[in-house]
Amino acid sequence: MNKCTFISKRYLKGKKSRLAGSHWLSLLGIIIGVSALLVILSVMNGMKEVVIERILASSPEIEIQVKAHDDVEDIINTLTTFDFIKYLNPVYEEDLVILSDNQTILAKFIGINLAESKQNNPLFNKLTYSSNISSRTGIIYGDNNLNLFEKNGAFIGYELSRKYSLNIGDKITVISLSKSNYSSIGRIPLTQNFTVQAIYSNMIPELESSMVYVSASNLQKLTKSKQAYNKIEVYSNDFSQANTYKQAIQELLPDKTITTWSDKNSNLYDAQKLEKNVMSFVLSLIIILSSFNLSGSFLKKVSNKKKELGVLSTIGYSQKDIMKIFLYQGLILSISGVLIGNLLAYSLLTIQENFNIISMPVNIAHIFPTLPISIELSDFILVTFFSFIFSIISSLFPIYRIKKLNPIDLIKE
């Protein structure tokens, strides 16, 4: 064993334990800081993934506005030249009013081709019953029969059903306030009756309470629109590259208004990113404080071991050797704290990921049934690197102070 390493281990020991009390505090601080930071980052990653998954269940990755004079088939043919596109879904969208049992509800109606949507979007697939059925994406009550849907069937959200007591089979009258018929008594709003055929869940209450799906042909009849579709939804192989794909599509369709899922939900996306950064900064302070404690512990050790350091100098230890003694102590504590912190965090995260021990409160269980976890290797690498750097830097200050010590004066003291 290297002579400097041997003495470093001796200096780490306390009188009654294998590690001095002050070093225990530094080691525990690093462990707690590293593990807490990694756990929080993984939880924030998990929440972000769940929210994005819920958004994409009811919102396309890329959306292209179609005008009345546009040739939809021509646009679709142009889009099919991109190999990153998984499938295209033309829809007709309109803001309408629902009348049901003297209740007036403003909702966004989306006209779809159910036969095609069922193949590509889990939102329109029937879920098998389970205890947590309302916390999964899909149809939770009713059915997705195509014939019933074409005969004025409507899919409403779970939150809309709960808020206004709408059940399967209920009749709703839908009114278009922007378009109307002229009669001898004035303008009469266009109306049409629909039947609640199914209740879906996408675990985003705001969307569930405002989005209703009906047949595109039925919605076109209600609004007396000359357009079969007014939007084209684009779904790709990688939703995270939506902004890049948007630029490529815009080059071929320069006159079209194109938006991505992140554009439409930018406030939520930015809020989550800011929350993750703030939490990371706050928890990083634990590691920084532990590093300061490590520095103070070494300064105290240098002060208490002055005579011993002087003796080491007189028997042939160079100043560089003495500096190595304290540097090795810092390395041992830093590496131990960071590795144990990583192991502890990974163990806790793996247990939660596999067994879902921590459940969420009732008021948000609809969105997050259990605490979501997403372990990313990049987080572990970054936290390990910066924790190690902070710990080593904290060891350098007392080490450089040793340069100013005179061996003869140390022995005299």
mmCIF file of C-alpha atoms in Angstrom:
data_model
loop_
_atom_site.group_PDB
_atom_site.id
_atom_site.type_symbol
_atom_site.label_atom_id
_atom_site.label_comp_id
_atom_site.label_asym_id
_atom_site.label_seq_id
_atom_site.Cartn_x
_atom_site.Cartn_y
_atom_site.Cartn_z
ATOM 1 C CA MET A 1 0.000 0.000 0.000
ATOM 2 C CA ASN A 2 1.262 3.493 -0.849
ATOM 3 C CA LYS A 3 2.601 5.317 2.235
ATOM 4 C CA CYS A 4 0.411 8.385 1.607
ATOM 5 C CA THR A 5 -2.658 6.210 1.147
ATOM 6 C CA PHE A 6 -1.953 4.364 4.404
ATOM 7 C CA ILE A 7 -1.687 7.588 6.425
ATOM 8 C CA SER A 8 -4.789 9.009 4.705
ATOM 9 C CA LYS A 9 -6.832 6.044 5.905
ATOM 10 C CA ARG A 10 -5.420 6.432 9.411
ATOM 11 C CA TYR A 11 -6.424 10.122 9.479
ATOM 12 C CA LEU A 12 -9.947 9.245 8.367
ATOM 13 C CA LYS A 13 -10.478 7.050 11.402
ATOM 14 C CA GLY A 14 -11.938 8.362 14.642
ATOM 15 C CA LYS A 15 -11.109 7.242 18.162
ATOM 16 C CA LYS A 16 -14.209 5.055 18.563
ATOM 17 C CA SER A 17 -15.214 4.265 15.001
ATOM 18 C CA ARG A 18 -13.812 3.562 11.586
ATOM 19 C CA LEU A 19 -14.589 7.120 10.517
ATOM 20 C CA ALA A 20 -14.186 10.397 12.410
ATOM 21 C CA GLY A 21 -17.401 12.154 13.417
ATOM 22 C CA SER A 22 -16.795 15.213 11.254
ATOM 23 C CA HIS A 23 -16.128 12.977 8.258
ATOM 24 C CA TRP A 24 -19.379 11.110 8.901
ATOM 25 C CA LEU A 25 -21.283 14.381 8.505
ATOM 26 C CA SER A 26 -19.511 15.154 5.225
ATOM 27 C CA LEU A 27 -20.078 11.634 3.891
ATOM 28 C CA LEU A 28 -23.784 11.587 4.854
ATOM 29 C CA GLY A 29 -24.284 15.026 3.343
ATOM 30 C CA ILE A 30 -22.867 13.893 0.000
ATOM 31 C CA ILE A 31 -24.920 10.671 0.055
ATOM 32 C CA ILE A 32 -28.177 12.449 0.892
ATOM 33 C CA GLY A 33 -27.545 15.267 -1.595
ATOM 34 C CA VAL A 34 -26.677 12.946 -4.489
ATOM 35 C CA SER A 35 -29.525 10.491 -3.846
ATOM 36 C CA ALA A 36 -32.134 13.234 -3.296
ATOM 37 C CA LEU A 37 -31.110 15.055 -6.468
ATOM 38 C CA LEU A 38 -31.220 11.874 -8.568
ATOM 39 C CA VAL A 39 -34.608 10.833 -7.154
ATOM 40 C CA ILE A 40 -36.152 14.250 -7.825
ATOM 41 C CA LEU A 41 -34.746 14.400 -11.364
ATOM 42 C CA SER A 42 -36.131 10.935 -12.141
ATOM 43 C CA VAL A 43 -39.549 11.858 -10.723
ATOM 44 C CA MET A 44 -39.636 15.070 -12.761
ATOM 45 C CA ASN A 45 -38.652 13.099 -15.871
ATOM 46 C CA GLY A 46 -41.442 10.624 -15.168
ATOM 47 C CA MET A 47 -44.042 13.358 -14.716
ATOM 48 C CA LYS A 48 -42.916 15.032 -17.920
ATOM 49 C CA GLU A 49 -43.255 11.788 -19.888
ATOM 50 C CA VAL A 50 -46.722 11.084 -18.456
ATOM 51 C CA VAL A 51 -47.991 14.597 -19.223
ATOM 52 C CA ILE A 52 -46.610 14.463 -22.789
ATOM 53 C CA GLU A 53 -48.180 11.032 -23.294
ATOM 54 C CA ARG A 54 -51.563 12.366 -22.139
ATOM 55 C CA ILE A 55 -51.278 15.459 -24.351
ATOM 56 C CA LEU A 56 -50.376 13.429 -27.431
ATOM 57 C CA ALA A 57 -53.383 11.152 -26.861
ATOM 58 C CA SER A 58 -55.699 14.076 -27.666
ATOM 59 C CA SER A 59 -53.408 16.478 -29.481
ATOM 60 C CA PRO A 60 -51.437 15.799 -32.683
ATOM 61 C CA GLU A 61 -47.673 16.127 -32.839
ATOM 62 C CA ILE A 62 -48.009 18.500 -35.805
ATOM 63 C CA GLU A 63 -51.147 20.269 -36.998
ATOM 64 C CA ILE A 64 -51.639 21.880 -40.419
ATOM 65 C CA GLN A 65 -54.460 24.382 -40.993
ATOM 66 C CA VAL A 66 -56.456 23.762 -44.176
ATOM 67 C CA LYS A 67 -58.386 26.541 -45.916
ATOM 68 C CA ALA A 68 -61.621 26.218 -47.917
ATOM 69 C CA HIS A 69 -59.901 26.457 -51.307
ATOM 70 C CA ASP A 70 -57.118 23.986 -50.452
ATOM 71 C CA ASP A 71 -56.937 20.559 -52.058
ATOM 72 C CA VAL A 72 -56.668 18.255 -49.031
ATOM 73 C CA GLU A 73 -55.771 15.222 -51.123
ATOM 74 C CA ASP A 74 -52.935 17.118 -52.786
ATOM 75 C CA ILE A 75 -51.562 18.220 -49.382
ATOM 76 C CA ILE A 76 -51.756 14.656 -48.083
ATOM 77 C CA ASN A 77 -49.914 13.359 -51.152
ATOM 78 C CA THR A 78 -47.202 15.957 -50.569
ATOM 79 C CA LEU A 79 -46.854 14.948 -46.923
ATOM 80 C CA THR A 80 -46.528 11.247 -47.714
ATOM 81 C CA THR A 81 -43.151 11.980 -49.327
ATOM 82 C CA PHE A 82 -41.670 12.417 -45.821
ATOM 83 C CA ASP A 83 -40.364 9.134 -44.416
ATOM 84 C CA PHE A 84 -40.642 10.362 -40.800
ATOM 85 C CA ILE A 85 -44.444 10.534 -40.949
ATOM 86 C CA LYS A 86 -46.174 7.544 -39.367
ATOM 87 C CA TYR A 87 -49.733 8.452 -40.366
ATOM 88 C CA LEU A 88 -51.928 11.419 -41.295
ATOM 89 C CA ASN A 89 -55.339 12.163 -39.820
ATOM 90 C CA PRO A 90 -57.509 14.831 -41.490
ATOM 91 C CA VAL A 91 -60.146 16.228 -39.089
ATOM 92 C CA TYR A 92 -62.832 18.883 -38.982
ATOM 93 C CA GLU A 93 -62.799 21.053 -35.859
ATOM 94 C CA GLU A 94 -65.405 23.537 -34.640
ATOM 95 C CA ASP A 95 -66.331 25.286 -31.381
ATOM 96 C CA LEU A 96 -69.981 24.497 -30.580
ATOM 97 C CA VAL A 97 -72.478 24.702 -27.721
ATOM 98 C CA ILE A 98 -74.100 21.679 -26.045
ATOM 99 C CA LEU A 99 -77.607 21.879 -24.554
ATOM 100 C CA SER A 100 -78.511 19.090 -22.115
ATOM 101 C CA ASP A 101 -81.118 19.279 -19.324
ATOM 102 C CA ASN A 102 -81.093 23.087 -19.344
ATOM 103 C CA GLN A 103 -77.279 23.114 -19.173
ATOM 104 C CA THR A 104 -75.206 25.115 -21.649
ATOM 105 C CA ILE A 105 -71.722 23.762 -22.314
ATOM 106 C CA LEU A 106 -69.107 25.232 -24.653
ATOM 107 C CA ALA A 107 -66.977 22.479 -26.208
ATOM 108 C CA LYS A 108 -64.564 21.860 -29.055
ATOM 109 C CA PHE A 109 -66.029 19.308 -31.469
ATOM 110 C CA ILE A 110 -63.583 17.281 -33.524
ATOM 111 C CA GLY A 111 -64.846 15.400 -36.555
ATOM 112 C CA ILE A 112 -62.833 12.248 -37.220
ATOM 113 C CA ASN A 113 -62.719 9.162 -39.396
ATOM 114 C CA LEU A 114 -63.244 6.601 -36.624
ATOM 115 C CA ALA A 115 -62.247 3.574 -38.698
ATOM 116 C CA GLU A 116 -58.779 5.018 -39.279
ATOM 117 C CA SER A 117 -58.454 6.653 -35.855
ATOM 118 C CA LYS A 118 -59.080 3.333 -34.073
ATOM 119 C CA GLN A 119 -56.060 1.834 -35.803
ATOM 120 C CA ASN A 120 -53.658 4.618 -34.837
ATOM 121 C CA ASN A 121 -54.860 6.250 -31.621
ATOM 122 C CA PRO A 122 -55.361 4.322 -28.335
ATOM 123 C CA LEU A 123 -57.835 7.002 -27.224
ATOM 124 C CA PHE A 124 -60.530 5.408 -29.393
ATOM 125 C CA ASN A 125 -59.959 1.825 -28.272
ATOM 126 C CA LYS A 126 -62.143 0.163 -25.660
ATOM 127 C CA LEU A 127 -60.404 -0.507 -22.331
ATOM 128 C CA THR A 128 -60.989 -3.710 -20.379
ATOM 129 C CA TYR A 129 -62.350 -3.018 -16.922
ATOM 130 C CA SER A 130 -59.935 -2.673 -13.998
ATOM 131 C CA SER A 131 -59.806 -0.812 -10.689
ATOM 132 C CA ASN A 132 -57.768 2.022 -12.224
ATOM 133 C CA ILE A 133 -59.660 2.235 -15.514
ATOM 134 C CA SER A 134 -60.166 6.024 -15.202
ATOM 135 C CA SER A 135 -56.389 6.516 -15.039
ATOM 136 C CA ARG A 136 -55.729 4.965 -18.464
ATOM 137 C CA THR A 137 -56.038 6.331 -21.983
ATOM 138 C CA GLY A 138 -58.979 4.989 -23.973
ATOM 139 C CA ILE A 139 -62.748 4.441 -23.884
ATOM 140 C CA ILE A 140 -63.781 3.533 -20.349
ATOM 141 C CA TYR A 141 -67.595 3.375 -20.790
ATOM 142 C CA GLY A 142 -69.733 2.638 -23.839
ATOM 143 C CA ASP A 143 -68.300 1.292 -27.070
ATOM 144 C CA ASN A 144 -66.620 2.399 -30.298
ATOM 145 C CA ASN A 145 -69.045 0.769 -32.747
ATOM 146 C CA LEU A 146 -68.552 2.404 -36.148
ATOM 147 C CA ASN A 147 -72.198 2.232 -37.247
ATOM 148 C CA LEU A 148 -73.471 3.875 -34.054
ATOM 149 C CA PHE A 149 -70.802 6.558 -34.388
ATOM 150 C CA GLU A 150 -71.905 7.415 -37.932
ATOM 151 C CA LYS A 151 -75.535 7.663 -36.692
ATOM 152 C CA ASN A 152 -74.839 10.791 -34.609
ATOM 153 C CA GLY A 153 -72.792 9.083 -31.924
ATOM 154 C CA ALA A 154 -70.503 11.217 -29.740
ATOM 155 C CA PHE A 155 -67.469 10.442 -27.585
ATOM 156 C CA ILE A 156 -67.246 12.740 -24.550
ATOM 157 C CA GLY A 157 -64.527 13.049 -21.919
ATOM 158 C CA TYR A 158 -64.721 11.540 -18.447
ATOM 159 C CA GLU A 159 -64.464 14.965 -16.805
ATOM 160 C CA LEU A 160 -67.284 16.392 -18.978
ATOM 161 C CA SER A 161 -69.450 13.382 -18.124
ATOM 162 C CA ARG A 162 -68.767 13.746 -14.401
ATOM 163 C CA LYS A 163 -69.216 17.523 -14.252
ATOM 164 C CA TYR A 164 -72.536 17.632 -16.115
ATOM 165 C CA SER A 165 -73.902 14.159 -15.224
ATOM 166 C CA LEU A 166 -73.902 12.938 -18.829
ATOM 167 C CA ASN A 167 -74.197 9.173 -19.238
ATOM 168 C CA ILE A 168 -74.194 6.628 -22.034
ATOM 169 C CA GLY A 169 -77.351 6.974 -24.156
ATOM 170 C CA ASP A 170 -78.106 10.580 -23.129
ATOM 171 C CA LYS A 171 -79.302 12.881 -25.899
ATOM 172 C CA ILE A 172 -77.492 16.195 -26.372
ATOM 173 C CA THR A 173 -78.423 19.060 -28.659
ATOM 174 C CA VAL A 174 -75.473 20.718 -30.362
ATOM 175 C CA ILE A 175 -75.774 24.320 -31.558
ATOM 176 C CA SER A 176 -73.553 26.288 -33.925
ATOM 177 C CA LEU A 177 -73.633 29.952 -32.926
ATOM 178 C CA SER A 178 -71.348 31.128 -35.735
ATOM 179 C CA LYS A 179 -73.496 29.706 -38.537
ATOM 180 C CA SER A 180 -77.278 29.852 -38.909
ATOM 181 C CA ASN A 181 -80.264 29.530 -41.208
ATOM 182 C CA TYR A 182 -82.276 32.544 -42.320
ATOM 183 C CA SER A 183 -86.049 32.431 -41.801
ATOM 184 C CA SER A 184 -89.032 34.790 -41.743
ATOM 185 C CA ILE A 185 -88.394 35.422 -38.047
ATOM 186 C CA GLY A 186 -84.666 36.018 -38.415
ATOM 187 C CA ARG A 187 -81.543 33.921 -38.047
ATOM 188 C CA ILE A 188 -81.929 30.491 -36.480
ATOM 189 C CA PRO A 189 -78.783 28.752 -35.176
ATOM 190 C CA LEU A 190 -77.929 25.415 -36.756
ATOM 191 C CA THR A 191 -78.686 22.477 -34.454
ATOM 192 C CA GLN A 192 -78.279 18.718 -34.463
ATOM 193 C CA ASN A 193 -78.941 15.970 -31.930
ATOM 194 C CA PHE A 194 -76.211 13.565 -30.864
ATOM 195 C CA THR A 195 -76.229 10.554 -28.543
ATOM 196 C CA VAL A 196 -73.502 9.953 -25.955
ATOM 197 C CA GLN A 197 -72.042 6.714 -27.298
ATOM 198 C CA ALA A 198 -68.834 6.475 -25.265
ATOM 199 C CA ILE A 199 -66.870 8.166 -22.495
ATOM 200 C CA TYR A 200 -63.111 8.397 -22.978
ATOM 201 C CA SER A 201 -60.245 9.148 -20.616
ATOM 202 C CA ASN A 202 -56.951 10.798 -21.490
ATOM 203 C CA MET A 203 -56.088 11.810 -17.898
ATOM 204 C CA ILE A 204 -55.958 15.529 -18.704
ATOM 205 C CA PRO A 205 -59.094 16.977 -17.009
ATOM 206 C CA GLU A 206 -58.948 20.235 -18.985
ATOM 207 C CA LEU A 207 -59.072 18.342 -22.292
ATOM 208 C CA GLU A 208 -61.625 15.807 -21.096
ATOM 209 C CA SER A 209 -64.041 18.576 -20.166
ATOM 210 C CA SER A 210 -63.760 20.447 -23.463
ATOM 211 C CA MET A 211 -63.220 17.980 -26.328
ATOM 212 C CA VAL A 212 -65.999 15.944 -28.005
ATOM 213 C CA TYR A 213 -65.396 13.553 -30.904
ATOM 214 C CA VAL A 214 -68.036 12.973 -33.587
ATOM 215 C CA SER A 215 -68.064 11.805 -37.191
ATOM 216 C CA ALA A 216 -66.467 14.312 -39.575
ATOM 217 C CA SER A 217 -69.395 13.918 -41.994
ATOM 218 C CA ASN A 218 -71.942 14.636 -39.243
ATOM 219 C CA LEU A 219 -70.055 17.709 -38.109
ATOM 220 C CA GLN A 220 -69.818 18.921 -41.696
ATOM 221 C CA LYS A 221 -73.609 18.543 -42.061
ATOM 222 C CA LEU A 222 -74.259 20.441 -38.834
ATOM 223 C CA THR A 223 -72.101 23.408 -39.796
ATOM 224 C CA LYS A 224 -73.060 23.220 -43.491
ATOM 225 C CA SER A 225 -69.396 23.558 -44.315
ATOM 226 C CA LYS A 226 -68.075 23.117 -47.822
ATOM 227 C CA GLN A 227 -64.908 21.684 -46.299
ATOM 228 C CA ALA A 228 -64.713 18.010 -45.434
ATOM 229 C CA TYR A 229 -61.685 18.785 -43.228
ATOM 230 C CA ASN A 230 -60.111 21.987 -41.912
ATOM 231 C CA LYS A 231 -57.014 20.478 -40.295
ATOM 232 C CA ILE A 232 -54.531 17.695 -40.987
ATOM 233 C CA GLU A 233 -52.983 15.995 -37.982
ATOM 234 C CA VAL A 234 -49.485 14.629 -38.513
ATOM 235 C CA TYR A 235 -48.041 11.837 -36.356
ATOM 236 C CA SER A 236 -44.356 10.994 -36.696
ATOM 237 C CA ASN A 237 -41.910 8.307 -35.593
ATOM 238 C CA ASP A 238 -40.394 10.601 -32.937
ATOM 239 C CA PHE A 239 -42.564 13.241 -31.250
ATOM 240 C CA SER A 240 -39.503 14.907 -29.673
ATOM 241 C CA GLN A 241 -38.377 15.979 -33.179
ATOM 242 C CA ALA A 242 -41.703 17.681 -33.968
ATOM 243 C CA ASN A 243 -40.152 21.148 -34.332
ATOM 244 C CA THR A 244 -37.521 19.828 -36.748
ATOM 245 C CA TYR A 245 -40.180 18.044 -38.792
ATOM 246 C CA LYS A 246 -42.292 21.200 -38.758
ATOM 247 C CA GLN A 247 -39.502 23.138 -40.503
ATOM 248 C CA ALA A 248 -39.172 20.451 -43.171
ATOM 249 C CA ILE A 249 -42.929 20.490 -43.847
ATOM 250 C CA GLN A 250 -43.013 24.297 -43.886
ATOM 251 C CA GLU A 251 -40.468 24.348 -46.704
ATOM 252 C CA LEU A 252 -42.816 22.333 -48.936
ATOM 253 C CA LEU A 253 -45.971 24.093 -47.697
ATOM 254 C CA PRO A 254 -44.790 27.685 -47.090
ATOM 255 C CA ASP A 255 -48.308 29.191 -47.177
ATOM 256 C CA LYS A 256 -49.753 26.888 -44.472
ATOM 257 C CA THR A 257 -50.046 27.583 -40.753
ATOM 258 C CA ILE A 258 -48.287 24.743 -38.942
ATOM 259 C CA THR A 259 -48.113 24.208 -35.176
ATOM 260 C CA THR A 260 -46.588 21.474 -33.018
ATOM 261 C CA TRP A 261 -47.733 19.949 -29.745
ATOM 262 C CA SER A 262 -45.049 21.930 -27.886
ATOM 263 C CA ASP A 263 -46.285 25.191 -29.466
ATOM 264 C CA LYS A 264 -49.826 24.558 -28.240
ATOM 265 C CA ASN A 265 -48.685 23.485 -24.765
ATOM 266 C CA SER A 266 -45.644 25.723 -24.391
ATOM 267 C CA ASN A 267 -46.718 27.144 -21.013
ATOM 268 C CA LEU A 268 -47.057 23.704 -19.448
ATOM 269 C CA TYR A 269 -43.837 22.469 -21.071
ATOM 270 C CA ASP A 270 -41.834 25.522 -19.944
ATOM 271 C CA ALA A 271 -43.324 25.373 -16.424
ATOM 272 C CA GLN A 272 -42.210 21.760 -15.997
ATOM 273 C CA LYS A 273 -38.733 22.583 -17.301
ATOM 274 C CA LEU A 274 -38.421 25.541 -14.905
ATOM 275 C CA GLU A 275 -39.660 23.438 -11.983
ATOM 276 C CA LYS A 276 -37.062 20.765 -12.705
ATOM 277 C CA ASN A 277 -34.251 23.347 -12.897
ATOM 278 C CA VAL A 278 -35.303 25.035 -9.636
ATOM 279 C CA MET A 279 -35.568 21.721 -7.791
ATOM 280 C CA SER A 280 -32.152 20.678 -9.119
ATOM 281 C CA PHE A 281 -30.587 23.949 -7.944
ATOM 282 C CA VAL A 282 -32.117 23.721 -4.457
ATOM 283 C CA LEU A 283 -31.014 20.117 -3.937
ATOM 284 C CA SER A 284 -27.559 20.884 -5.327
ATOM 285 C CA LEU A 285 -27.101 23.204 -2.349
ATOM 286 C CA ILE A 286 -27.072 20.120 -0.107
ATOM 287 C CA ILE A 287 -24.051 18.802 -1.995
ATOM 288 C CA ILE A 288 -22.352 22.209 -1.913
ATOM 289 C CA LEU A 289 -22.915 22.552 1.842
ATOM 290 C CA SER A 290 -21.538 19.049 2.380
ATOM 291 C CA SER A 291 -18.462 20.068 0.387
ATOM 292 C CA PHE A 292 -17.959 23.112 2.640
ATOM 293 C CA ASN A 293 -18.294 20.818 5.650
ATOM 294 C CA LEU A 294 -15.641 18.566 4.127
ATOM 295 C CA SER A 295 -13.333 21.558 3.698
ATOM 296 C CA GLY A 296 -13.890 22.625 7.315
ATOM 297 C CA SER A 297 -13.220 19.084 8.507
ATOM 298 C CA PHE A 298 -9.876 19.001 6.710
ATOM 299 C CA LEU A 299 -8.869 22.423 8.047
ATOM 300 C CA LYS A 300 -9.566 21.159 11.540
ATOM 301 C CA LYS A 301 -7.551 18.021 10.822
ATOM 302 C CA VAL A 302 -4.586 20.091 9.580
ATOM 303 C CA SER A 303 -4.731 22.198 12.749
ATOM 304 C CA ASN A 304 -4.863 19.147 15.043
ATOM 305 C CA LYS A 305 -2.118 17.254 13.224
ATOM 306 C CA LYS A 306 0.461 20.060 12.972
ATOM 307 C CA LYS A 307 3.104 18.279 15.066
ATOM 308 C CA GLU A 308 2.565 15.006 13.234
ATOM 309 C CA LEU A 309 2.887 16.778 9.882
ATOM 310 C CA GLY A 310 6.127 18.355 11.099
ATOM 311 C CA VAL A 311 7.495 14.955 12.114
ATOM 312 C CA LEU A 312 6.511 13.485 8.717
ATOM 313 C CA SER A 313 8.456 16.310 7.046
ATOM 314 C CA THR A 314 11.609 15.633 9.087
ATOM 315 C CA ILE A 315 11.605 11.888 8.302
ATOM 316 C CA GLY A 316 11.545 12.428 4.553
ATOM 317 C CA TYR A 317 7.965 13.181 3.534
ATOM 318 C CA SER A 318 7.940 15.995 1.022
ATOM 319 C CA GLN A 319 5.364 18.752 1.039
ATOM 320 C CA LYS A 320 3.843 17.101 -2.036
ATOM 321 C CA ASP A 321 3.472 13.817 -0.099
ATOM 322 C CA ILE A 322 1.684 15.583 2.767
ATOM 323 C CA MET A 323 -0.664 17.268 0.308
ATOM 324 C CA LYS A 324 -1.391 13.856 -1.204
ATOM 325 C CA ILE A 325 -2.408 12.549 2.217
ATOM 326 C CA PHE A 326 -5.293 15.035 2.441
ATOM 327 C CA LEU A 327 -6.102 14.792 -1.249
ATOM 328 C CA TYR A 328 -6.525 11.023 -0.880
ATOM 329 C CA GLN A 329 -8.847 11.596 2.073
ATOM 330 C CA GLY A 330 -10.994 13.870 -0.078
ATOM 331 C CA LEU A 331 -11.001 11.320 -2.890
ATOM 332 C CA ILE A 332 -12.000 8.470 -0.574
ATOM 333 C CA LEU A 333 -14.881 10.427 0.990
ATOM 334 C CA SER A 334 -16.045 11.879 -2.328
ATOM 335 C CA ILE A 335 -16.006 8.614 -4.249
ATOM 336 C CA SER A 336 -17.673 6.744 -1.388
ATOM 337 C CA GLY A 337 -20.393 9.361 -0.932
ATOM 338 C CA VAL A 338 -21.160 9.692 -4.643
ATOM 339 C CA LEU A 339 -21.215 5.923 -5.276
ATOM 340 C CA ILE A 340 -23.381 5.158 -2.241
ATOM 341 C CA GLY A 341 -25.697 8.041 -3.180
ATOM 342 C CA ASN A 342 -26.026 6.653 -6.718
ATOM 343 C CA LEU A 343 -26.695 3.145 -5.434
ATOM 344 C CA LEU A 344 -29.267 4.359 -2.896
ATOM 345 C CA ALA A 345 -31.099 6.485 -5.474
ATOM 346 C CA TYR A 346 -31.133 3.705 -8.071
ATOM 347 C CA SER A 347 -32.437 1.196 -5.517
ATOM 348 C CA LEU A 348 -35.284 3.489 -4.391
ATOM 349 C CA LEU A 349 -36.226 4.386 -7.965
ATOM 350 C CA THR A 350 -36.169 0.763 -9.135
ATOM 351 C CA ILE A 351 -38.395 -0.331 -6.241
ATOM 352 C CA GLN A 352 -40.935 2.401 -7.032
ATOM 353 C CA GLU A 353 -40.786 1.715 -10.762
ATOM 354 C CA ASN A 354 -41.429 -2.018 -10.347
ATOM 355 C CA PHE A 355 -43.761 -2.125 -7.337
ATOM 356 C CA ASN A 356 -45.476 1.347 -7.314
ATOM 357 C CA ILE A 357 -45.234 1.608 -3.530
ATOM 358 C CA ILE A 358 -45.934 5.361 -3.420
ATOM 359 C CA SER A 359 -49.459 6.279 -4.554
ATOM 360 C CA MET A 360 -50.533 9.819 -5.378
ATOM 361 C CA PRO A 361 -53.233 11.797 -3.514
ATOM 362 C CA VAL A 362 -56.835 11.319 -4.622
ATOM 363 C CA ASN A 363 -57.103 14.769 -6.214
ATOM 364 C CA ILE A 364 -54.359 14.013 -8.779
ATOM 365 C CA ALA A 365 -54.636 10.202 -8.967
ATOM 366 C CA HIS A 366 -56.601 10.665 -12.187
ATOM 367 C CA ILE A 367 -53.438 12.003 -13.840
ATOM 368 C CA PHE A 368 -50.720 10.240 -11.805
ATOM 369 C CA PRO A 369 -52.077 7.042 -10.166
ATOM 370 C CA THR A 370 -48.630 6.369 -8.671
ATOM 371 C CA LEU A 371 -45.434 8.370 -8.451
ATOM 372 C CA PRO A 372 -44.036 8.267 -12.023
ATOM 373 C CA ILE A 373 -40.382 7.374 -12.478
ATOM 374 C CA SER A 374 -38.109 7.702 -15.506
ATOM 375 C CA ILE A 375 -34.451 6.813 -14.920
ATOM 376 C CA GLU A 376 -32.095 8.542 -17.360
ATOM 377 C CA LEU A 377 -28.406 7.648 -17.539
ATOM 378 C CA SER A 378 -27.479 11.258 -18.413
ATOM 379 C CA ASP A 379 -28.825 12.486 -15.050
ATOM 380 C CA PHE A 380 -26.706 9.968 -13.144
ATOM 381 C CA ILE A 381 -23.589 10.904 -15.133
ATOM 382 C CA LEU A 382 -24.062 14.671 -14.664
ATOM 383 C CA VAL A 383 -24.900 14.471 -10.945
ATOM 384 C CA THR A 384 -21.970 12.113 -10.325
ATOM 385 C CA PHE A 385 -19.568 14.368 -12.214
ATOM 386 C CA PHE A 386 -20.557 17.654 -10.558
ATOM 387 C CA SER A 387 -20.811 16.106 -7.078
ATOM 388 C CA PHE A 388 -17.338 14.676 -7.447
ATOM 389 C CA ILE A 389 -15.944 17.992 -8.733
ATOM 390 C CA PHE A 390 -17.487 19.986 -5.855
ATOM 391 C CA SER A 391 -16.121 17.534 -3.300
ATOM 392 C CA ILE A 392 -12.594 17.594 -4.735
ATOM 393 C CA ILE A 393 -12.552 21.405 -4.943
ATOM 394 C CA SER A 394 -13.518 21.567 -1.265
ATOM 395 C CA SER A 395 -10.478 19.415 -0.463
ATOM 396 C CA LEU A 396 -8.050 21.657 -2.325
ATOM 397 C CA PHE A 397 -8.263 24.705 -0.031
ATOM 398 C CA PRO A 398 -6.859 23.012 3.099
ATOM 399 C CA ILE A 399 -4.314 21.200 0.914
ATOM 400 C CA TYR A 400 -2.883 24.455 -0.460
ATOM 401 C CA ARG A 401 -2.804 25.855 3.060
ATOM 402 C CA ILE A 402 -0.251 23.169 3.899
ATOM 403 C CA LYS A 403 2.216 24.919 1.566
ATOM 404 C CA LYS A 404 2.491 27.779 4.047
ATOM 405 C CA LEU A 405 3.409 25.496 6.959
ATOM 406 C CA ASN A 406 7.070 25.322 8.108
ATOM 407 C CA PRO A 407 8.026 21.849 9.418
ATOM 408 C CA ILE A 408 10.362 23.230 12.115
ATOM 409 C CA ASP A 409 7.728 25.632 13.421
ATOM 410 C CA LEU A 410 5.181 22.780 13.466
ATOM 411 C CA ILE A 411 7.416 20.636 15.690
ATOM 412 C CA LYS A 412 8.115 23.562 18.064
ATOM 413 C CA GLU A 413 4.377 24.097 18.482
#
